[in-house]
Structures are given as C-alpha cells and as structure tokens.
Coordinates of C-alpha atoms and ligand atoms in Angstrom, one line a residue:
Chain A
M1 CA -11.1 -1.4 41.0
S2 CA -9.4 1.1 40.0
T3 CA -5.9 1.9 40.9
K4 CA -2.4 3.9 40.1
I5 CA -0.3 3.2 37.8
N6 CA 3.9 4.7 37.0
L7 CA 5.3 5.8 33.6
T8 CA 7.9 7.2 31.9
L9 CA 6.9 9.1 29.4
K10 CA 9.1 10.0 26.5
V11 CA 7.2 13.5 25.3
W12 CA 8.2 15.4 21.5
R13 CA 9.0 18.9 22.5
Q14 CA 9.0 21.2 19.5
K15 CA 8.8 24.9 20.2
N16 CA 7.2 25.2 16.6
A17 CA 7.6 24.2 12.4
Q18 CA 10.6 26.9 13.0
T19 CA 12.9 25.6 15.2
P20 CA 14.4 21.6 15.4
G21 CA 12.1 19.2 18.2
H22 CA 13.6 16.5 20.2
F23 CA 12.0 14.2 23.2
E24 CA 11.7 15.0 27.0
T25 CA 12.1 12.6 29.4
Y26 CA 8.6 12.9 32.4
Q27 CA 8.0 10.9 35.2
A28 CA 4.1 10.6 35.0
R29 CA 3.1 9.2 39.3
D30 CA 0.6 7.7 41.0
I31 CA -1.9 8.3 37.5
D32 CA -5.6 6.3 38.0
T33 CA -6.4 4.2 36.4
D34 CA -9.4 4.9 35.2
A35 CA -8.2 8.0 33.7
S36 CA -8.0 8.9 30.0
F37 CA -4.8 9.7 29.0
L38 CA -5.4 13.1 27.9
E39 CA -5.8 13.2 31.4
M40 CA -2.2 11.6 32.4
L41 CA -1.2 14.3 29.9
D42 CA -3.2 16.8 32.4
V43 CA -2.2 15.9 34.9
V44 CA 1.3 15.8 33.5
N45 CA 1.4 19.2 32.8
A46 CA -0.6 20.8 36.4
S47 CA 2.9 19.3 37.8
L48 CA 5.0 20.6 35.0
E49 CA 2.7 24.3 35.6
R50 CA 3.8 23.8 39.6
E51 CA 7.6 23.4 38.5
G52 CA 7.0 26.3 36.5
K53 CA 7.9 24.4 33.3
E54 CA 5.9 25.2 29.5
P55 CA 3.4 22.2 29.2
I56 CA 2.9 19.9 26.5
A57 CA 0.8 21.6 23.6
F58 CA -2.0 18.7 22.6
D59 CA -5.7 19.2 21.0
H60 CA -8.0 18.0 21.9
D61 CA -12.3 19.1 23.0
C62 CA -14.8 17.3 23.4
R63 CA -13.3 14.1 24.9
E64 CA -16.2 11.2 24.2
G65 CA -14.6 10.2 21.3
I66 CA -16.6 12.4 18.5
C67 CA -14.9 15.7 18.1
G68 CA -11.7 14.0 16.2
S69 CA -9.1 16.8 17.2
C70 CA -7.1 14.4 20.1
G71 CA -5.0 12.8 18.7
A72 CA -1.2 11.2 18.8
V73 CA 1.3 8.6 17.8
V74 CA 1.5 6.5 21.8
N75 CA 4.3 4.4 21.3
G76 CA 4.3 3.7 17.2
Q77 CA -0.1 3.1 17.0
A78 CA -2.2 6.3 15.9
H79 CA -4.5 6.7 18.8
G80 CA -2.8 4.0 21.3
P81 CA -3.3 0.6 21.3
E82 CA -6.7 0.2 21.4
R83 CA -8.6 -0.3 17.9
E84 CA -10.9 1.7 16.7
T85 CA -10.4 4.1 19.9
T86 CA -9.5 7.7 20.3
L87 CA -6.7 8.8 22.6
C88 CA -9.5 11.1 24.7
Q89 CA -11.2 7.4 24.7
L90 CA -8.1 5.4 25.7
H91 CA -7.8 4.4 29.3
M92 CA -4.7 4.1 31.7
R93 CA -5.4 0.6 32.7
K94 CA -4.0 0.1 29.1
F95 CA -0.5 0.2 30.8
R96 CA 1.5 -1.6 33.0
N97 CA 3.0 -0.1 36.5
G98 CA 6.6 0.9 35.1
D99 CA 5.9 1.3 31.7
T100 CA 8.0 3.9 28.9
V101 CA 5.9 5.3 27.1
T102 CA 6.2 7.7 23.8
I103 CA 4.3 10.4 22.8
E104 CA 4.8 11.4 19.3
P105 CA 2.9 14.3 17.3
W106 CA 1.1 12.8 13.6
R107 CA 4.9 14.1 11.1
A108 CA 3.2 14.7 8.8
K109 CA 3.9 16.9 5.6
G110 CA 0.9 17.6 4.8
F111 CA 0.7 18.3 8.9
P112 CA 2.8 21.0 9.7
L113 CA 3.5 21.2 12.7
I114 CA 2.6 23.5 14.3
K115 CA 3.2 22.8 18.7
D116 CA 4.7 19.7 20.6
L117 CA 1.8 17.6 19.6
V118 CA -0.9 19.5 17.8
V119 CA 0.1 19.9 14.3
D120 CA -2.3 21.9 12.2
R121 CA -5.3 20.1 10.1
S122 CA -6.5 22.7 7.8
A123 CA -5.3 20.6 4.7
F124 CA -8.6 18.8 5.6
D125 CA -10.4 21.8 5.9
R126 CA -9.6 22.2 1.9
I127 CA -10.0 18.8 1.0
I128 CA -13.7 18.9 1.8
A129 CA -14.5 23.0 1.0
A130 CA -13.5 21.8 -2.9
G131 CA -16.1 18.6 -3.1
G132 CA -17.4 17.9 -0.1
F133 CA -21.0 19.5 -0.4
I134 CA -24.0 19.5 -2.4
T135 CA -26.5 21.3 -3.7
V136 CA -30.0 22.3 -2.1
R137 CA -32.3 24.2 -2.4
T138 CA -32.7 26.8 0.2
G139 CA -35.9 27.3 2.2
Q140 CA -38.5 24.7 3.1
A141 CA -37.1 21.2 3.7
P142 CA -38.5 18.4 1.0
E143 CA -39.9 15.8 1.9
A144 CA -38.6 13.2 3.1
H145 CA -40.3 10.6 0.8
A146 CA -39.6 12.6 -2.6
T147 CA -35.8 10.7 -2.5
P148 CA -35.7 7.4 -1.6
V149 CA -32.6 5.9 -0.5
P150 CA -31.7 2.3 -0.8
K151 CA -31.1 1.0 2.6
D152 CA -27.6 -0.5 1.3
K153 CA -26.2 3.0 0.0
A154 CA -27.7 4.5 3.2
D155 CA -25.4 2.6 5.2
W156 CA -22.4 2.6 3.8
A157 CA -23.1 6.0 3.6
M158 CA -23.7 6.2 7.1
D159 CA -20.8 3.7 8.5
A160 CA -18.1 6.6 5.8
A161 CA -19.8 9.8 7.3
Q162 CA -18.8 8.1 11.0
C163 CA -15.4 9.6 10.5
I164 CA -14.7 12.2 12.7
G165 CA -10.8 14.1 10.6
C166 CA -8.9 13.0 13.3
G167 CA -6.3 12.3 11.3
A168 CA -4.5 9.6 12.6
C169 CA -4.8 7.2 9.2
V170 CA -2.2 9.9 7.3
A171 CA -0.1 9.4 10.5
A172 CA -0.1 5.8 10.1
C173 CA 0.5 5.1 7.1
P174 CA 4.1 4.3 5.6
N175 CA 3.2 6.8 3.0
A176 CA 1.5 10.2 5.0
S177 CA -1.5 9.0 2.5
A178 CA -5.1 10.6 3.4
M179 CA -6.4 8.1 1.2
L180 CA -8.7 7.2 3.9
F181 CA -9.5 10.2 4.9
V182 CA -10.8 11.9 1.7
S183 CA -12.6 9.1 0.5
A184 CA -15.1 9.0 3.9
K185 CA -15.8 12.4 2.7
V186 CA -16.4 11.8 -1.2
T187 CA -18.0 8.0 -0.7
H188 CA -20.7 9.0 1.6
L189 CA -21.8 11.9 -0.8
N190 CA -21.5 9.7 -3.6
V191 CA -23.2 6.7 -2.9
L192 CA -26.0 8.5 -2.2
P193 CA -29.4 9.8 -5.2
Q194 CA -28.6 13.5 -2.9
G195 CA -24.4 13.5 -4.0
Q196 CA -24.6 12.7 -7.2
P197 CA -25.1 15.9 -9.2
E198 CA -21.9 16.7 -8.5
K199 CA -20.5 13.1 -8.0
T200 CA -17.5 13.6 -11.1
R201 CA -16.6 16.3 -10.6
R202 CA -16.7 16.0 -6.1
V203 CA -14.2 12.7 -6.6
L204 CA -11.9 15.1 -9.6
N205 CA -11.2 18.0 -7.3
M206 CA -11.0 16.4 -4.5
V207 CA -8.2 14.1 -5.4
A208 CA -7.0 17.0 -7.0
Q209 CA -6.7 18.8 -2.9
M210 CA -5.0 16.0 -1.5
D211 CA -2.2 15.1 -3.9
K212 CA -2.2 19.2 -3.8
E213 CA -1.2 19.3 0.6
G214 CA 1.4 17.0 0.0
F215 CA 0.2 14.1 0.8
G216 CA 1.9 11.1 -0.4
N217 CA 0.3 8.1 -2.9
C218 CA -1.8 4.8 -1.1
S219 CA 0.2 1.2 -1.4
N220 CA -2.6 -0.6 -0.5
H221 CA -1.0 -0.9 3.1
Y222 CA -4.0 -0.1 5.2
E223 CA -2.3 0.6 8.2
C224 CA -5.2 3.7 8.4
E225 CA -8.5 1.4 8.8
A226 CA -6.6 -0.8 11.1
A227 CA -6.0 2.5 13.1
C228 CA -9.0 4.6 12.3
P229 CA -10.7 5.2 15.5
K230 CA -14.2 5.0 14.1
G231 CA -13.4 1.9 11.6
I232 CA -13.1 3.7 8.3
S233 CA -13.6 1.1 6.1
V234 CA -10.5 1.1 3.0
K235 CA -14.1 -0.4 0.7
N236 CA -14.0 3.3 0.7
I237 CA -11.5 4.1 -1.1
A238 CA -11.9 1.1 -3.8
K239 CA -14.9 3.1 -4.6
M240 CA -13.4 7.0 -4.5
N241 CA -10.6 5.2 -6.9
R242 CA -13.2 3.5 -9.0
D243 CA -15.4 6.3 -10.1
H244 CA -11.6 8.4 -10.1
L245 CA -11.6 5.9 -13.0
V246 CA -15.7 7.1 -14.0
A247 CA -14.9 10.5 -14.5
S248 CA -10.9 10.7 -15.6
I249 CA -12.4 8.7 -18.8
A250 CA -16.0 9.6 -19.2
G251 CA -16.4 12.5 -16.8
Chain B
M1 CA -8.0 17.4 -23.9
S2 CA -4.2 17.1 -23.3
A3 CA -4.1 19.8 -20.8
K4 CA -7.1 17.3 -18.7
F5 CA -4.9 14.8 -19.7
G6 CA -2.3 16.6 -18.0
T7 CA -3.8 17.2 -15.0
L8 CA -4.4 13.5 -14.4
L9 CA -1.5 12.3 -14.8
G10 CA -0.5 14.6 -12.0
T11 CA -2.8 13.2 -9.8
S12 CA -2.1 10.1 -7.2
V13 CA -5.1 8.0 -8.5
V14 CA -4.5 8.1 -11.7
K15 CA -0.7 6.9 -11.7
K16 CA -1.3 4.9 -9.4
Q17 CA -3.8 2.9 -11.9
I18 CA -1.2 2.7 -14.9
V19 CA 0.6 0.9 -12.8
A20 CA -2.2 -1.2 -11.6
L21 CA -3.0 -1.6 -15.4
T22 CA 0.6 -1.9 -16.6
G23 CA 1.3 -4.0 -13.7
L24 CA -2.4 -7.0 -14.8
I25 CA -0.4 -7.2 -17.9
G26 CA 2.7 -8.7 -16.2
V27 CA 0.1 -10.9 -14.4
G28 CA -0.6 -11.8 -17.1
F29 CA 2.0 -12.4 -19.0
I30 CA 3.4 -14.6 -15.7
I31 CA 1.3 -17.2 -16.1
G32 CA 2.1 -17.7 -19.2
H33 CA 4.9 -17.6 -18.9
V34 CA 5.1 -20.4 -16.4
A35 CA 3.1 -22.5 -17.8
G36 CA 4.7 -22.6 -20.4
N37 CA 8.2 -22.7 -18.9
S38 CA 6.6 -26.2 -16.9
L39 CA 6.5 -28.0 -20.6
I40 CA 10.4 -28.6 -20.2
L41 CA 9.1 -31.2 -17.3
F42 CA 8.3 -32.8 -20.9
G43 CA 11.0 -33.1 -22.8
P44 CA 12.2 -31.1 -25.7
E45 CA 9.8 -31.5 -28.1
A46 CA 7.2 -30.0 -26.1
I47 CA 9.3 -27.3 -24.7
N48 CA 11.0 -26.7 -28.0
G49 CA 7.9 -27.1 -29.7
Y50 CA 6.1 -24.0 -28.1
S51 CA 8.7 -21.3 -29.0
D52 CA 8.3 -22.4 -32.6
M53 CA 4.7 -22.1 -31.7
L54 CA 5.6 -18.4 -30.5
H55 CA 7.6 -17.4 -33.2
A56 CA 5.7 -18.7 -36.5
V57 CA 3.6 -15.4 -36.5
P58 CA 7.2 -12.8 -35.8
E59 CA 3.9 -9.9 -36.5
L60 CA 2.3 -11.5 -33.1
L61 CA 5.4 -11.6 -31.3
W62 CA 6.8 -8.2 -31.9
I63 CA 3.1 -6.9 -31.3
A64 CA 3.4 -8.9 -27.6
R65 CA 7.3 -8.2 -26.6
L66 CA 6.4 -4.0 -27.3
I67 CA 3.4 -4.5 -25.3
L68 CA 5.5 -5.5 -22.7
V69 CA 8.1 -3.6 -22.8
A70 CA 5.9 -0.7 -23.3
S71 CA 3.7 -1.6 -20.5
L72 CA 7.5 -2.3 -18.0
V73 CA 8.5 0.4 -19.0
L74 CA 5.6 3.0 -17.4
H75 CA 5.8 0.3 -14.5
V76 CA 8.7 1.2 -13.1
Y77 CA 8.7 5.2 -14.4
F78 CA 6.0 5.1 -11.5
T79 CA 5.8 3.3 -9.4
I80 CA 9.6 4.5 -9.0
L81 CA 8.2 8.2 -9.1
V82 CA 5.4 7.4 -6.7
T83 CA 7.8 4.9 -4.6
L84 CA 9.6 8.3 -4.4
E85 CA 6.8 10.6 -3.8
N86 CA 5.7 8.7 -0.7
R87 CA 9.1 9.0 1.4
A88 CA 8.3 13.0 0.7
A89 CA 5.5 13.5 2.3
R90 CA 6.6 11.2 5.8
V91 CA 9.2 14.6 6.3
D92 CA 10.1 13.6 9.8
R93 CA 10.3 10.1 10.7
Y94 CA 9.0 8.1 13.1
A95 CA 11.4 7.5 17.0
L96 CA 8.9 4.0 16.5
Q97 CA 6.3 3.3 13.8
A98 CA 4.5 0.3 15.4
N99 CA 2.5 -2.2 12.5
H100 CA -0.5 -1.0 12.7
G101 CA -2.1 -5.2 11.8
E102 CA -2.9 -5.1 8.1
T103 CA 1.2 -3.8 6.4
N104 CA 3.4 -6.4 6.3
W105 CA 6.6 -7.2 5.0
A106 CA 6.1 -8.1 1.4
K107 CA 4.0 -4.7 1.0
K108 CA 7.5 -3.2 2.6
T109 CA 9.7 -4.2 0.1
M110 CA 7.4 -3.0 -3.5
I111 CA 10.4 -2.0 -4.8
Y112 CA 12.1 -3.7 -3.9
T113 CA 11.5 -6.6 -4.9
G114 CA 10.1 -5.1 -7.9
L115 CA 14.1 -2.9 -8.6
L116 CA 15.3 -7.4 -7.8
V117 CA 13.3 -8.8 -10.6
F118 CA 13.7 -5.2 -12.9
F119 CA 17.5 -7.0 -13.3
F120 CA 16.7 -10.0 -13.1
I121 CA 14.6 -9.3 -16.2
L122 CA 17.6 -7.8 -18.1
F123 CA 19.8 -11.1 -16.7
H124 CA 16.8 -13.8 -18.7
L125 CA 17.2 -12.1 -21.5
T126 CA 21.1 -12.7 -23.1
D127 CA 20.5 -15.3 -21.1
F128 CA 17.9 -17.5 -22.7
T129 CA 16.3 -14.4 -26.0
F130 CA 19.1 -13.2 -27.1
P131 CA 21.6 -16.0 -28.2
D132 CA 21.3 -17.7 -30.5
K133 CA 19.2 -21.3 -29.9
T134 CA 21.1 -23.0 -32.7
G135 CA 25.7 -22.7 -31.4
P136 CA 27.6 -24.9 -29.2
D137 CA 25.4 -24.1 -25.5
T138 CA 22.7 -25.9 -26.6
V139 CA 24.8 -29.0 -27.3
L140 CA 24.1 -31.7 -24.7
T141 CA 26.8 -33.4 -22.5
G142 CA 26.5 -37.1 -24.1
S143 CA 24.3 -35.9 -26.7
E144 CA 25.3 -38.2 -30.2
G145 CA 27.7 -36.4 -33.0
E146 CA 26.8 -32.4 -30.6
A147 CA 23.5 -32.6 -32.2
S148 CA 21.9 -28.9 -30.8
Y149 CA 19.1 -29.2 -28.7
G150 CA 17.5 -25.7 -29.4
L151 CA 16.0 -24.0 -26.5
Y152 CA 15.5 -26.4 -24.3
G153 CA 19.2 -27.7 -24.5
L154 CA 19.8 -24.1 -24.0
V155 CA 18.2 -24.2 -20.5
W156 CA 19.3 -26.6 -19.3
N157 CA 23.2 -25.8 -19.8
S158 CA 22.6 -22.8 -17.7
F159 CA 21.2 -24.0 -14.6
L160 CA 24.2 -26.7 -15.0
S161 CA 25.8 -23.5 -12.3
V162 CA 24.2 -24.3 -9.5
P163 CA 24.9 -20.4 -8.5
R164 CA 22.5 -19.5 -10.6
S165 CA 19.6 -21.4 -10.0
L166 CA 20.3 -19.7 -7.0
F167 CA 20.1 -16.7 -8.1
Y168 CA 17.3 -17.5 -11.1
I169 CA 15.1 -19.4 -7.4
L170 CA 15.9 -15.9 -5.7
A171 CA 14.5 -14.0 -8.2
V172 CA 11.6 -15.5 -9.1
C173 CA 11.5 -15.8 -5.0
C174 CA 11.5 -12.4 -5.8
V175 CA 8.7 -12.3 -8.6
G176 CA 5.6 -13.9 -6.4
L177 CA 6.3 -11.8 -3.0
H178 CA 6.1 -8.9 -5.1
L179 CA 3.1 -10.4 -7.1
S180 CA 0.9 -12.1 -3.6
H181 CA 0.4 -7.5 -2.7
G182 CA 0.4 -7.2 -6.8
I183 CA -2.5 -9.4 -7.3
Q184 CA -4.9 -8.4 -4.7
S185 CA -4.0 -4.5 -4.6
L186 CA -3.8 -3.9 -8.3
F187 CA -8.8 -5.4 -7.3
Q188 CA -8.2 -2.4 -5.2
T189 CA -6.1 0.4 -7.1
I190 CA -9.0 -0.1 -10.6
G191 CA -11.6 0.9 -7.6
F192 CA -13.1 -3.8 -6.8
F193 CA -13.8 -4.3 -3.6
H194 CA -16.7 -6.9 -2.8
D195 CA -18.6 -7.6 1.0
R196 CA -17.7 -10.9 -0.1
Y197 CA -15.4 -11.9 -3.2
T198 CA -12.7 -9.3 -1.9
E199 CA -11.2 -12.1 1.1
K200 CA -10.8 -14.7 -1.4
I201 CA -9.1 -11.9 -4.1
R202 CA -6.2 -11.3 -1.1
L203 CA -6.2 -15.5 -0.2
A204 CA -6.6 -16.6 -4.3
S205 CA -3.4 -13.5 -4.5
N206 CA -0.7 -15.2 -2.2
V207 CA -1.7 -18.6 -3.6
L208 CA -0.4 -17.7 -6.7
G209 CA 2.2 -15.5 -5.5
A210 CA 3.4 -18.8 -4.0
L211 CA 2.9 -20.9 -7.1
V212 CA 4.6 -18.3 -10.2
A213 CA 8.0 -19.2 -7.1
L214 CA 7.3 -22.5 -6.7
G215 CA 6.2 -23.5 -10.7
F216 CA 10.2 -20.6 -11.5
S217 CA 11.9 -22.1 -9.1
L218 CA 11.2 -26.8 -10.4
V219 CA 13.3 -25.6 -13.7
P220 CA 16.2 -25.6 -12.2
I221 CA 15.5 -27.7 -9.3
F222 CA 14.7 -30.5 -11.9
V223 CA 18.0 -30.0 -14.2
I224 CA 19.9 -30.0 -11.4
L225 CA 18.4 -33.1 -9.3
R226 CA 18.5 -34.9 -13.1
H227 CA 21.8 -33.6 -14.2
Y228 CA 23.1 -34.8 -10.7
T229 CA 22.2 -38.2 -9.7
F230 CA 21.2 -39.4 -13.0
G231 CA 24.6 -37.9 -14.8
P232 CA 24.2 -38.0 -18.5
D233 CA 21.8 -35.7 -19.7
V234 CA 20.5 -37.6 -22.6
Ligands
LIG301 C1 6.7 -8.7 -14.2 C2 6.9 -7.9 -13.5 C3 6.0 -7.0 -12.5 C4 4.8 -7.9 -12.2 C5 4.3 -8.3 -12.7 C6 4.2 -6.6 -11.5 C7 2.7 -6.8 -10.7 C8 3.0 -5.7 -10.3 C9 1.2 -5.6 -9.6 C10 0.3 -6.4 -10.3 C11 1.8 -4.2 -8.6 C12 0.4 -3.6 -7.9 C13 -0.5 -2.9 -7.9 C14 -1.4 -2.0 -7.4 O1 -0.8 -1.7 -6.5 O2 -2.5 -1.3 -8.3 C15 2.4 -3.9 -8.9 C16 3.2 -2.6 -8.0 C17 5.0 -2.6 -7.8 N1 5.1 -2.7 -8.4 FE1 5.5 -4.1 -10.0 N2 5.2 -5.0 -11.3 C18 6.3 -6.0 -12.3 C19 7.8 -5.4 -12.1 C20 8.0 -5.1 -10.7 C21 9.3 -3.3 -10.9 C22 10.7 -4.0 -12.6 C23 9.0 -3.3 -10.6 C24 10.7 -1.9 -10.2 C25 11.0 -0.3 -9.9 C26 8.0 -2.6 -9.8 C27 7.8 -2.2 -8.8 C28 6.4 -2.1 -7.6 C29 6.5 -1.2 -6.5 C30 6.5 -0.3 -6.1 C31 4.4 -1.6 -6.2 C32 3.7 -0.4 -5.2 C33 3.1 0.2 -5.5 C34 2.7 0.6 -4.7 O3 1.7 0.9 -4.5 O4 3.4 2.4 -4.1 N3 7.3 -3.8 -9.8 N4 3.6 -4.7 -9.6
LIG302 S1 -11.4 15.4 21.9 FE1 -12.3 14.7 20.9 S2 -11.9 12.9 19.9 FE2 -10.7 13.5 21.2

C-alpha cells in the first residue's frame, strides 16, 4: 500500500564550479512512497518551477539502474541507504514521514562540479580510453569456439563488467579513490583470453591516467564495495594490484 | 630503465606496494621481537642470552638494522605522502559522511597510530638499545654487591616507573591496532585475494594485532606486578 509522506530536504545548491555552494532547505510534500528518489526530486522541482525558482540540477537517464548517470550522496551514503541500488531505483518507502534528507553531489577532485548535484565524470571516459579496449580483427565475427574461455574466468569478467561507471565508489571512498572503477574495467578484460595482448599496457596506462585525474590512493577501507550499486568486489582491486606489480617488474 | 623506474615510483599502486613491502618487513620484525621479548618472563639468563646471540655476529646485526631502518624511512615517507594525496583528492568535505559498513576505527587512524609508533620507536631506542648494558641502571634493588643484570636489569628498572609503563602499553596498543588493519591490507595491496583464504587472513590479522599488543604489554605488567607484590627484585 502506498502512502504519502512529507520530508525536509537539505539540498546542495551550487551555480557552477566558480561560485561557492551552500545547502538550501525545501519541503517535499505528499510524496508517494512508491515513487523513486528521482521522482521525488521531480515533484520538488515542479513546485520550484511554479514558484519561478531554479530547479535542482541532477543527472539521470535510464531510471532503471543500468546507465550509471544518476547518483548523489544521500544522508552521507552514495546512492542512499539501500545496498546495491542506484539512486533512481531507491524508493521513498525507505524513508519515514518527517525525515530530514541531506542530498549532496559526489565530492572528489577528479569529479569537478558542474551544477548542484551534477559533476563532471569525464575522467572515467579518459581512463577507459587509456586502455579499456581490445584489438579485434574487423570483418566477419570469429567462430565462437575459436577462443575457449574457462567458466570461472567468464563469470569473473561478467561480474566485473557489471560496473556502470556511476562513480559511487569514488564518492564513498574516504580518499576519493577510483580504484574500484578502474580495477573493474582493467580486470574484465585482463582475465579474458581476448584481453591478453594488451594486458600489460592496459594496467599501466589506465592506472597512470587514473592518477593524472587527481583521484586518491587506495587504503583498503572497502567502502567502495559497500556503496557499489552493482556489487563490484574489491577482489578486482587485488587483481589489478597484482597485474600492475607483474607489469612493473616484467613489463 | 631509470625513467621508467621514476614514472613507476609516482603511481599510486607502486607507492602503496612499497608501503606494503616495507610494512611486511616490519611485521616480520615485530613478530620476532614480541617472541624474543617474552623471554624476559623466564629470567635474566634467557633474555640476556638471547641478546648476546643477536649480537654474536655484528655484521649480520648491522645488515638487519640497516634493512629495518631503511624500511621504516621508506614506509614513513610514502605513508605520509599517500595520506596527503588522499586528503587533497577530496577537496570539498561532505556535510554528512556516513559509514557504508566497511571502514572502521583502525583503518581511519593508520596515520595517527603510525606516527605515534614512529616517535615511540625513537624513544624506545634511546631507552633500551643505545644505553650501556653494564651501568648502574642495570643493577636491581636487592642485588648483592651491586651486580649488573645486563639488559634484563635495564628493562626491569625502566618499567618500575608506572607512567612509563603505561606509555609503553599505549604505544604497543597502537602497534597492535596498526597491524590489525595493516596485515590484511598488505595482502590486498600486493595483489593476493582468494575467495576462501582472504576471509581467514582478515581474521588472522585482527588476532595477530591483538596478540602483538598483548605480548608486548605483558612485560611491563609482569615487572610492575612482581615488584609491587613481592618486593625485592632478586
Ligand atoms: C614497526 C612499524 C610499522 C609496521 C610494522 C607497519 C606496518 C604497516 C602495514 C603492514 C601496512 C599496510 C600496508 C598496505 O596497506 O598495504 C601499513 C600501512 C600504513 N602505515 Fe604502517 N607500519 C609501521 C609503522 C608506521 C609508521 C611509523 C607510520 C607513520 C607515518 C605508519 C603509517 C602507515 C599508514 C598511514 C598506513 C596506511 C597507508 C594507506 O593504506 O593509505 N606506519 N603499515
Ligand atoms: S538513471 Fe540510469 S542508473 Fe540511475
């Protein structure tokens, strides 16, 4: 049964990277508990627009937890309180009538703020471009059985490939480190036979690009894994550390 | 080679791997040290004999010391560096930062427990390593003809001071806390992860941290209990 709740929102408002931001308090009234968090923000934005005020800017696209566009830190937790759930899939039934909800953008040097809750995550694209690809022969698709993939490796690659690049790992990490994202992208290719030719270059170049973007180092707090909406394991970080060690000695 | 080496030294992963390797050397030393120290509970012959054995081949002792000092210097340099970088990576702080369920107190205080351990090591060396082991500080109360008890006497007399003993206990608890996260962390950093064993390593790391703190604390506790309950030390 859906019911209606009222919430007090404390939302980070910031015009652009050059202007200092601040918290603004809004009342969210008559929010359906079946609504998603983003739908709740839509309702608040509609009333802001009616009052002639600037709506809250936030990123979103699929609204079904697969694109990685959405995300904000809600009451101190990336994507809010529910495990393995993106902000667009978080439902208002997780909140109680009268709650105060603090909403902040991802905060990291590697993710410069654009506006309100929207940050620039193009650092992730540049990391992918540095090595998140394999060499394939163009033309006809190869015969599927030409490259056998062991089941455990295939499973591991598929698990790592679940990463939607939302940036929650960076947002949740006490060091704003991007190691979980980068390790997922390195590992899902490095464990597969198709990823072997570029294995060494991939890990060195993607880590180098990650450092250049200003993300922190990994202190193994594992907050990233707990915050990840796709349950990416820190096992990938260990694998990337191992590949990097081998690459720096032998590569 | 050297250009590549320089580039590698600048990467986050390599910096952390140096921290892990130097930390591992420290862990090896500490486990040996806590085992060696407990010989004190068996009397002066046991601990002084152990100390003489370590000093038997001065060349070996100096090689070991060199490795340990170099490891410590590298560890401190790189941990301070990564900690500063990590703070710089989060320019704006969150108004609210909740725990997502994985970090803990030991992990968040690595730099503080580490720094305290660093100053403790300096103090500790001037306390037991540098002083003369035959002087008046090594004579126990009640010993006949002012006989020296060597290292045993030095340690014993030092721990008779309750505030000093408490400071030692605080310091070794910091060592234990540092290692409870450090040991499990170093495995991850050098790239060891196993679906079954990693759980066990995390447990062993916490247990070892606690045992190290307890093992080192036992010595001052033993000295104080023995002195203040049985009187004369010989
Ligand atoms: C006997 C002395 C010490 C031992 C055995 C030791 C051991 C370790 C180990 C095993 C780690 C884990 C490395 C990793 O995450 O892979 C570590 C991390 C760390 N150590 Fe030490 N340590 C010692 C002294 C110190 C000192 C003196 C400092 C002072 C600055 C320090 C600061 C740190 C910090 C900040 C970290 C965490 C680095 C990070 O993950 O970001 N340690 N230590
Ligand atoms: S909007 Fe696509 S994952 Fe949330």
